[in-house]
Short mmCIF file of C-alpha atoms in Angstrom, two decimals:
data_model
loop_
_atom_site.label_atom_id
_atom_site.label_comp_id
_atom_site.label_asym_id
_atom_site.label_seq_id
_atom_site.Cartn_x
_atom_site.Cartn_y
_atom_site.Cartn_z
CA UNK A 1 24.32 -0.63 9.25
CA UNK A 2 21.05 1.01 10.24
CA UNK A 3 21.16 2.03 13.85
CA UNK A 4 17.42 2.42 14.17
CA UNK A 5 14.52 1.07 12.13
CA UNK A 6 13.48 4.53 10.98
CA UNK A 7 16.81 4.95 9.21
CA UNK A 8 16.11 1.85 7.16
CA UNK A 9 12.58 3.05 6.40
CA UNK A 10 13.84 6.43 5.22
CA UNK A 11 16.53 4.78 3.15
CA UNK A 12 14.09 2.40 1.47
CA UNK A 13 11.56 5.12 0.71
CA UNK A 14 14.14 7.11 -1.24
CA UNK A 15 15.04 4.01 -3.25
CA UNK A 16 11.40 3.27 -3.96
CA UNK A 17 10.72 6.83 -5.11
CA UNK A 18 13.76 6.77 -7.34
CA UNK A 19 12.59 3.48 -8.82
CA UNK A 20 9.25 5.16 -9.54
CA UNK A 21 11.11 7.84 -11.44
CA UNK A 22 10.21 10.66 -9.06
CA UNK A 23 13.81 11.89 -9.17
CA UNK A 24 17.18 10.92 -10.62
CA UNK A 25 20.19 10.06 -8.50
CA UNK A 26 21.77 13.28 -9.66
CA UNK A 27 18.85 15.24 -8.30
CA UNK A 28 18.94 13.20 -5.10
CA UNK A 29 22.67 13.65 -4.55
CA UNK A 30 22.43 17.39 -5.20
CA UNK A 31 19.49 17.77 -2.81
CA UNK A 32 21.22 15.70 -0.13
CA UNK A 33 24.45 17.64 -0.48
CA UNK A 34 22.44 20.83 -0.18
CA UNK A 35 20.68 19.58 2.93
CA UNK A 36 23.98 18.61 4.54
CA UNK A 37 25.42 22.04 3.80
CA UNK A 38 22.35 23.65 5.30
CA UNK A 39 22.65 21.51 8.43
CA UNK A 40 26.35 22.29 8.76
CA UNK A 41 25.59 25.99 8.50
CA UNK A 42 22.98 25.53 11.24
CA UNK A 43 25.59 24.02 13.52
CA UNK A 44 25.34 20.29 12.85
CA UNK A 45 28.71 18.67 13.47
CA UNK A 46 28.03 16.42 10.48
CA UNK A 47 29.92 13.52 11.95
CA UNK A 48 27.95 10.95 10.00
CA UNK A 49 25.79 10.16 13.03
CA UNK A 50 23.12 12.55 11.82
CA UNK A 51 23.34 11.37 8.25
CA UNK A 52 19.91 9.79 8.04
CA UNK A 53 18.36 12.91 9.53
CA UNK A 54 19.70 14.77 6.52
CA UNK A 55 18.45 11.95 4.36
CA UNK A 56 14.94 12.30 5.82
CA UNK A 57 14.93 16.09 5.46
CA UNK A 58 15.99 15.68 1.83
CA UNK A 59 13.16 13.26 1.25
CA UNK A 60 10.60 15.65 2.77
CA UNK A 61 11.92 18.57 0.80
CA UNK A 62 12.07 16.70 -2.52
CA UNK A 63 8.59 15.24 -2.38
CA UNK A 64 7.18 18.64 -1.51
CA UNK A 65 9.12 20.17 -4.41
CA UNK A 66 7.74 17.47 -6.71
CA UNK A 67 4.21 18.23 -5.60
CA UNK A 68 3.61 14.81 -4.06
CA UNK A 69 2.54 16.40 -0.81
CA UNK A 70 2.94 19.58 1.21
CA UNK A 71 4.67 20.32 4.47
CA UNK A 72 1.24 21.06 5.96
CA UNK A 73 0.07 17.55 5.12
CA UNK A 74 3.28 16.08 6.50
CA UNK A 75 2.70 17.96 9.75
CA UNK A 76 -0.91 16.84 9.93
CA UNK A 77 0.13 13.18 9.59
CA UNK A 78 2.97 13.67 12.04
CA UNK A 79 0.51 14.97 14.63
CA UNK A 80 -1.90 12.11 13.91
CA UNK A 81 0.86 9.56 14.51
CA UNK A 82 1.72 11.36 17.74
CA UNK A 83 -1.87 11.01 18.83
CA UNK A 84 -1.94 7.34 17.82
CA UNK A 85 1.16 6.68 19.92
CA UNK A 86 -0.40 8.41 22.90
CA UNK A 87 -3.52 6.27 22.91
CA UNK A 88 -1.67 2.99 22.28
CA UNK A 89 -0.70 0.98 25.36
CA UNK A 90 3.02 0.44 25.66
CA UNK A 91 4.12 -2.67 23.80
CA UNK A 92 1.20 -2.80 21.37
CA UNK A 93 1.68 -2.02 17.70
CA UNK A 94 0.82 1.58 16.93
CA UNK A 95 -1.77 1.94 14.20
CA UNK A 96 -3.02 5.09 12.62
CA UNK A 97 -6.79 5.52 12.66
CA UNK A 98 -9.12 8.12 11.23
CA UNK A 99 -9.85 9.36 14.75
CA UNK A 100 -6.20 10.34 15.19
CA UNK A 101 -6.73 13.15 12.70
CA UNK A 102 -9.70 14.53 14.63
CA UNK A 103 -7.61 15.92 17.45
CA UNK A 104 -6.27 19.39 16.76
CA UNK B 1 -14.10 12.70 18.51
CA UNK B 2 -12.63 10.46 21.09
CA UNK B 3 -13.16 12.49 24.21
CA UNK B 4 -9.43 12.44 24.57
CA UNK B 5 -7.87 14.43 27.37
CA UNK B 6 -6.21 17.37 25.70
CA UNK B 7 -3.70 17.65 28.47
CA UNK B 8 -2.32 14.25 27.64
CA UNK B 9 1.04 15.67 26.62
CA UNK B 10 1.63 16.82 30.14
CA UNK B 11 1.25 13.39 31.68
CA UNK B 12 4.43 11.69 32.61
CA UNK B 13 3.12 8.18 32.98
CA UNK B 14 4.62 5.60 30.69
CA UNK B 15 1.65 3.39 30.06
CA UNK B 16 1.37 4.61 26.49
CA UNK B 17 3.70 4.41 23.53
CA UNK B 18 6.29 6.98 22.57
CA UNK B 19 7.59 7.83 19.15
CA UNK B 20 10.49 10.20 18.73
CA UNK B 21 10.09 13.31 16.62
CA UNK B 22 12.05 11.65 13.84
CA UNK B 23 10.01 8.47 14.00
CA UNK B 24 6.84 10.51 13.76
CA UNK B 25 8.10 12.24 10.62
CA UNK B 26 9.14 8.96 9.02
CA UNK B 27 5.77 7.39 9.75
CA UNK B 28 3.95 10.43 8.41
CA UNK B 29 5.97 10.25 5.22
CA UNK B 30 5.45 6.55 4.76
CA UNK B 31 1.70 6.79 5.37
CA UNK B 32 1.30 9.59 2.84
CA UNK B 33 3.43 7.86 0.21
CA UNK B 34 1.59 4.59 0.75
CA UNK B 35 -1.81 6.24 0.49
CA UNK B 36 -0.77 7.90 -2.74
CA UNK B 37 0.55 4.64 -4.10
CA UNK B 38 4.19 5.70 -4.30
CA UNK B 39 5.49 3.04 -1.96
CA UNK B 40 4.36 -0.36 -0.79
CA UNK B 41 5.24 -1.15 2.84
CA UNK B 42 5.86 -4.81 2.01
CA UNK B 43 8.23 -3.90 -0.80
CA UNK B 44 10.05 -1.49 1.52
CA UNK B 45 10.47 -4.32 4.02
CA UNK B 46 11.97 -6.59 1.39
CA UNK B 47 14.29 -3.87 0.20
CA UNK B 48 15.57 -3.30 3.73
CA UNK B 49 16.04 -7.01 4.27
CA UNK B 50 18.11 -7.24 1.11
CA UNK B 51 20.43 -4.45 2.20
CA UNK B 52 20.73 -5.79 5.71
CA UNK B 53 21.49 -9.37 4.75
CA UNK B 54 22.64 -9.69 1.17
CA UNK B 55 24.47 -6.54 0.17
CA UNK B 56 27.75 -5.78 1.83
CA UNK B 57 31.50 -5.65 1.49
CA UNK B 58 31.74 -9.43 1.16
CA UNK B 59 30.45 -8.91 -2.38
CA UNK B 60 33.35 -6.62 -3.16
CA UNK B 61 35.77 -9.04 -1.51
CA UNK B 62 34.68 -11.73 -3.96
CA UNK B 63 35.29 -9.37 -6.86
CA UNK B 64 38.77 -8.52 -5.58
CA UNK B 65 39.73 -12.14 -4.87
CA UNK B 66 38.59 -13.12 -8.34
CA UNK B 67 40.70 -10.36 -9.85
CA UNK B 68 43.69 -11.55 -7.82
CA UNK B 69 43.44 -15.08 -9.15
CA UNK B 70 42.08 -14.68 -12.66
CA UNK B 71 44.11 -12.34 -14.93
CA UNK B 72 41.42 -12.30 -17.62
CA UNK B 73 38.80 -11.27 -15.05
CA UNK B 74 41.15 -8.62 -13.68
CA UNK B 75 41.54 -7.19 -17.18
CA UNK B 76 37.78 -7.11 -17.70
CA UNK B 77 37.26 -5.47 -14.30
CA UNK B 78 39.76 -2.72 -14.96
CA UNK B 79 38.46 -2.10 -18.45
CA UNK B 80 34.79 -1.89 -17.53
CA UNK B 81 33.94 -2.77 -13.96
CA UNK B 82 30.15 -2.73 -14.07
CA UNK B 83 29.68 -5.80 -16.33
CA UNK B 84 32.62 -7.59 -14.70
CA UNK B 85 30.98 -7.13 -11.30
CA UNK B 86 27.63 -8.22 -12.72
CA UNK B 87 29.28 -11.49 -13.82
CA UNK B 88 29.41 -12.39 -10.13
CA UNK B 89 25.78 -11.45 -9.70
CA UNK B 90 26.20 -7.99 -8.19
CA UNK B 91 24.31 -5.20 -9.83
CA UNK B 92 21.72 -2.61 -9.06
CA UNK B 93 21.21 0.70 -7.42
CA UNK B 94 24.20 2.95 -7.10
CA UNK B 95 26.21 0.46 -9.08
CA UNK B 96 25.12 1.47 -12.55
CA UNK B 97 28.56 2.80 -13.35
CA UNK B 98 31.40 1.48 -11.22
CA UNK B 99 35.05 2.14 -12.00
CA UNK B 100 37.71 -0.16 -10.53
CA UNK B 101 40.91 1.56 -9.43
CA UNK B 102 44.06 -0.53 -9.42
CA UNK B 103 46.53 0.01 -6.59
CA UNK B 104 50.18 -0.47 -7.52
CA UNK B 105 53.44 0.08 -5.66
CA UNK B 106 53.55 3.52 -7.31
CA UNK B 107 49.92 4.53 -6.85
CA UNK B 108 47.44 4.21 -4.01
CA UNK B 109 43.81 5.09 -4.72
CA UNK B 110 41.43 6.46 -2.14
CA UNK B 111 37.72 7.17 -2.56
CA UNK B 112 35.60 9.89 -1.02
CA UNK B 113 32.37 11.67 -1.76
CA UNK B 114 33.00 15.27 -0.82
CA UNK B 115 29.42 16.42 -1.27
CA UNK B 116 27.42 13.70 0.38
CA UNK B 117 28.06 9.98 0.51
CA UNK B 118 27.92 8.40 -2.94
CA UNK B 119 29.19 4.85 -2.57
CA UNK B 120 29.12 1.63 -4.65
CA UNK B 121 26.29 -0.13 -2.82
CA UNK B 122 26.21 -3.42 -4.78
CA UNK B 123 29.80 -4.28 -3.87
CA UNK B 124 30.29 -2.53 -0.53
CA UNK B 125 26.81 -2.23 0.96
CA UNK B 126 25.99 1.04 2.67
CA UNK B 127 28.78 3.38 3.76
CA UNK B 128 30.20 3.40 7.29
CA UNK B 129 29.55 6.43 9.49
CA UNK B 130 33.04 7.88 9.07
CA UNK B 131 32.68 7.88 5.28
CA UNK B 132 29.66 10.13 5.68
CA UNK B 133 31.34 12.46 8.16
CA UNK B 134 32.45 15.98 7.32
CA UNK B 135 35.99 15.48 8.70
CA UNK B 136 36.66 12.58 6.34
CA UNK B 137 35.00 14.25 3.38
CA UNK B 138 37.10 17.38 3.70
CA UNK B 139 40.37 15.90 4.92
CA UNK B 140 40.51 13.13 2.30
CA UNK B 141 41.06 15.73 -0.39
CA UNK B 142 43.31 18.11 1.52
CA UNK B 143 45.48 15.64 3.35
CA UNK B 144 45.06 12.05 2.17
CA UNK B 145 48.29 10.95 3.75
CA UNK B 146 47.07 12.32 7.07
CA UNK B 147 43.81 10.40 6.67
CA UNK B 148 45.70 7.17 6.09
CA UNK B 149 47.68 7.89 9.25
CA UNK B 150 44.37 8.36 11.09
CA UNK B 151 43.44 4.93 9.83
CA UNK B 152 46.66 3.56 11.21
CA UNK B 153 48.98 3.05 8.31
CA UNK B 154 51.57 4.83 6.25
CA UNK B 155 52.54 4.34 2.65
CA UNK B 156 56.08 4.56 1.37
CA UNK B 157 56.95 8.15 0.48
CA UNK B 158 57.38 7.18 -3.17
CA UNK B 159 53.81 5.91 -3.44
CA UNK B 160 51.56 8.57 -4.89
CA UNK B 161 48.05 8.90 -3.54
CA UNK B 162 45.20 9.72 -5.83
CA UNK B 163 41.84 10.72 -4.35
CA UNK B 164 38.71 10.05 -6.37
CA UNK B 165 35.56 12.04 -5.68
CA UNK B 166 32.44 9.94 -6.22
CA UNK B 167 29.39 11.36 -7.89
CA UNK B 168 25.82 10.27 -8.32
CA UNK B 169 26.90 8.78 -11.63
CA UNK B 170 30.31 7.24 -11.02
CA UNK B 171 31.21 5.04 -8.07
CA UNK B 172 34.64 3.64 -7.38
CA UNK B 173 35.95 0.34 -6.11
CA UNK B 174 39.61 0.15 -5.15
CA UNK B 175 41.41 -3.01 -6.23
CA UNK B 176 44.05 -3.40 -3.53
CA UNK B 177 47.36 -5.16 -4.11
CA UNK B 178 47.43 -8.85 -3.34
CA UNK B 179 49.41 -9.40 -0.15
CA UNK B 180 52.75 -11.14 -0.46
CA UNK B 181 52.98 -14.68 0.82
CA UNK B 182 49.67 -15.79 -0.64
CA UNK B 183 50.93 -17.76 -3.61
CA UNK B 184 48.74 -20.72 -4.36
CA UNK B 185 45.91 -19.50 -2.12
CA UNK B 186 42.39 -20.28 -3.29
CA UNK B 187 40.03 -17.50 -4.20
CA UNK B 188 37.96 -18.27 -1.15
CA UNK B 189 40.93 -18.05 1.17
CA UNK B 190 41.99 -14.76 -0.39
CA UNK B 191 38.53 -13.28 0.14
CA UNK B 192 39.12 -13.34 3.87
CA UNK B 193 42.02 -10.91 3.41
CA UNK B 194 39.94 -8.28 1.66
CA UNK B 195 38.63 -5.67 4.08
CA UNK B 196 36.00 -3.06 3.37
CA UNK B 197 38.45 -0.24 4.00
CA UNK B 198 40.95 -1.73 1.56
CA UNK B 199 38.31 -1.34 -1.15
CA UNK B 200 37.73 2.32 -0.20
CA UNK B 201 41.46 2.93 -0.03
CA UNK B 202 41.55 3.84 3.65
CA UNK B 203 43.03 0.48 4.55
CA UNK B 204 45.15 -2.36 3.27
CA UNK B 205 44.17 -6.00 2.91
CA UNK B 206 44.97 -8.21 5.87
CA UNK B 207 48.29 -9.99 5.90
CA UNK B 208 48.35 -13.80 5.64
CA UNK B 209 49.30 -14.20 9.30
CA UNK B 210 46.23 -12.21 10.37
CA UNK B 211 43.85 -14.89 9.15
CA UNK B 212 44.15 -18.37 10.49
#
């Protein structure tokens, strides 16, 4: 059902945010449909394989629109996780530390 | 500071971990949402476990088999599917308003979500890849008979096909016709005939000889 763990994580986060009342399913479905259209226009074959990518992009867009966070913050955390992965020996769990944010 | 080598991205050794671009974005999102108290990683884990192990088309198969064997249940299901489905213990997200569509010799129902992928999670689990694909979403409306052919079966010419477009508010469950030659079968035995695709309308239930 989920081909990779991240798909499940993205799926569950949307459910949790909906449960918190951050958006309605109508809003979600409209935003997701919009994202899929955008991806199609950008050349995505939209075969269903990329579905959870659209799901993730919808999530990022919606929480920014709702003022939960900004794309700058998302990027900063993305880079910090990248740094955390780099300093973690292969096979060990990757944990985010304060120091990961210190690297530009 | 860590005294980290800033050229680390140019190393090609594999003694450190790698996260894909998508994984990095998902982790960033989860960390931010957790820090802000919007999500709880443990609760997310439980949610995922539920969908991976407890929610799936076997739920829908139970509903269909019950409707095949219990006329009163069938009537309740067709009148108002959500409470009828809840009688069997299936309720929840994306199942708040489910409509059951009865297939007959004259009418075959088929479900699609043209805009995205709305789907009745409590009874069918999460949608298969093809359901989410653009070819299915567009062709189901334009050429349903062609879609059924793609799925490997043809309906008699006199059977009308009706395509239902799901929305965020209404989800559909197709009630397929009970296969001939199953008189006297128990509900449990009938369940094995009910396929996921037969409840989307892109397939038919298995025939008795197909299950041992």
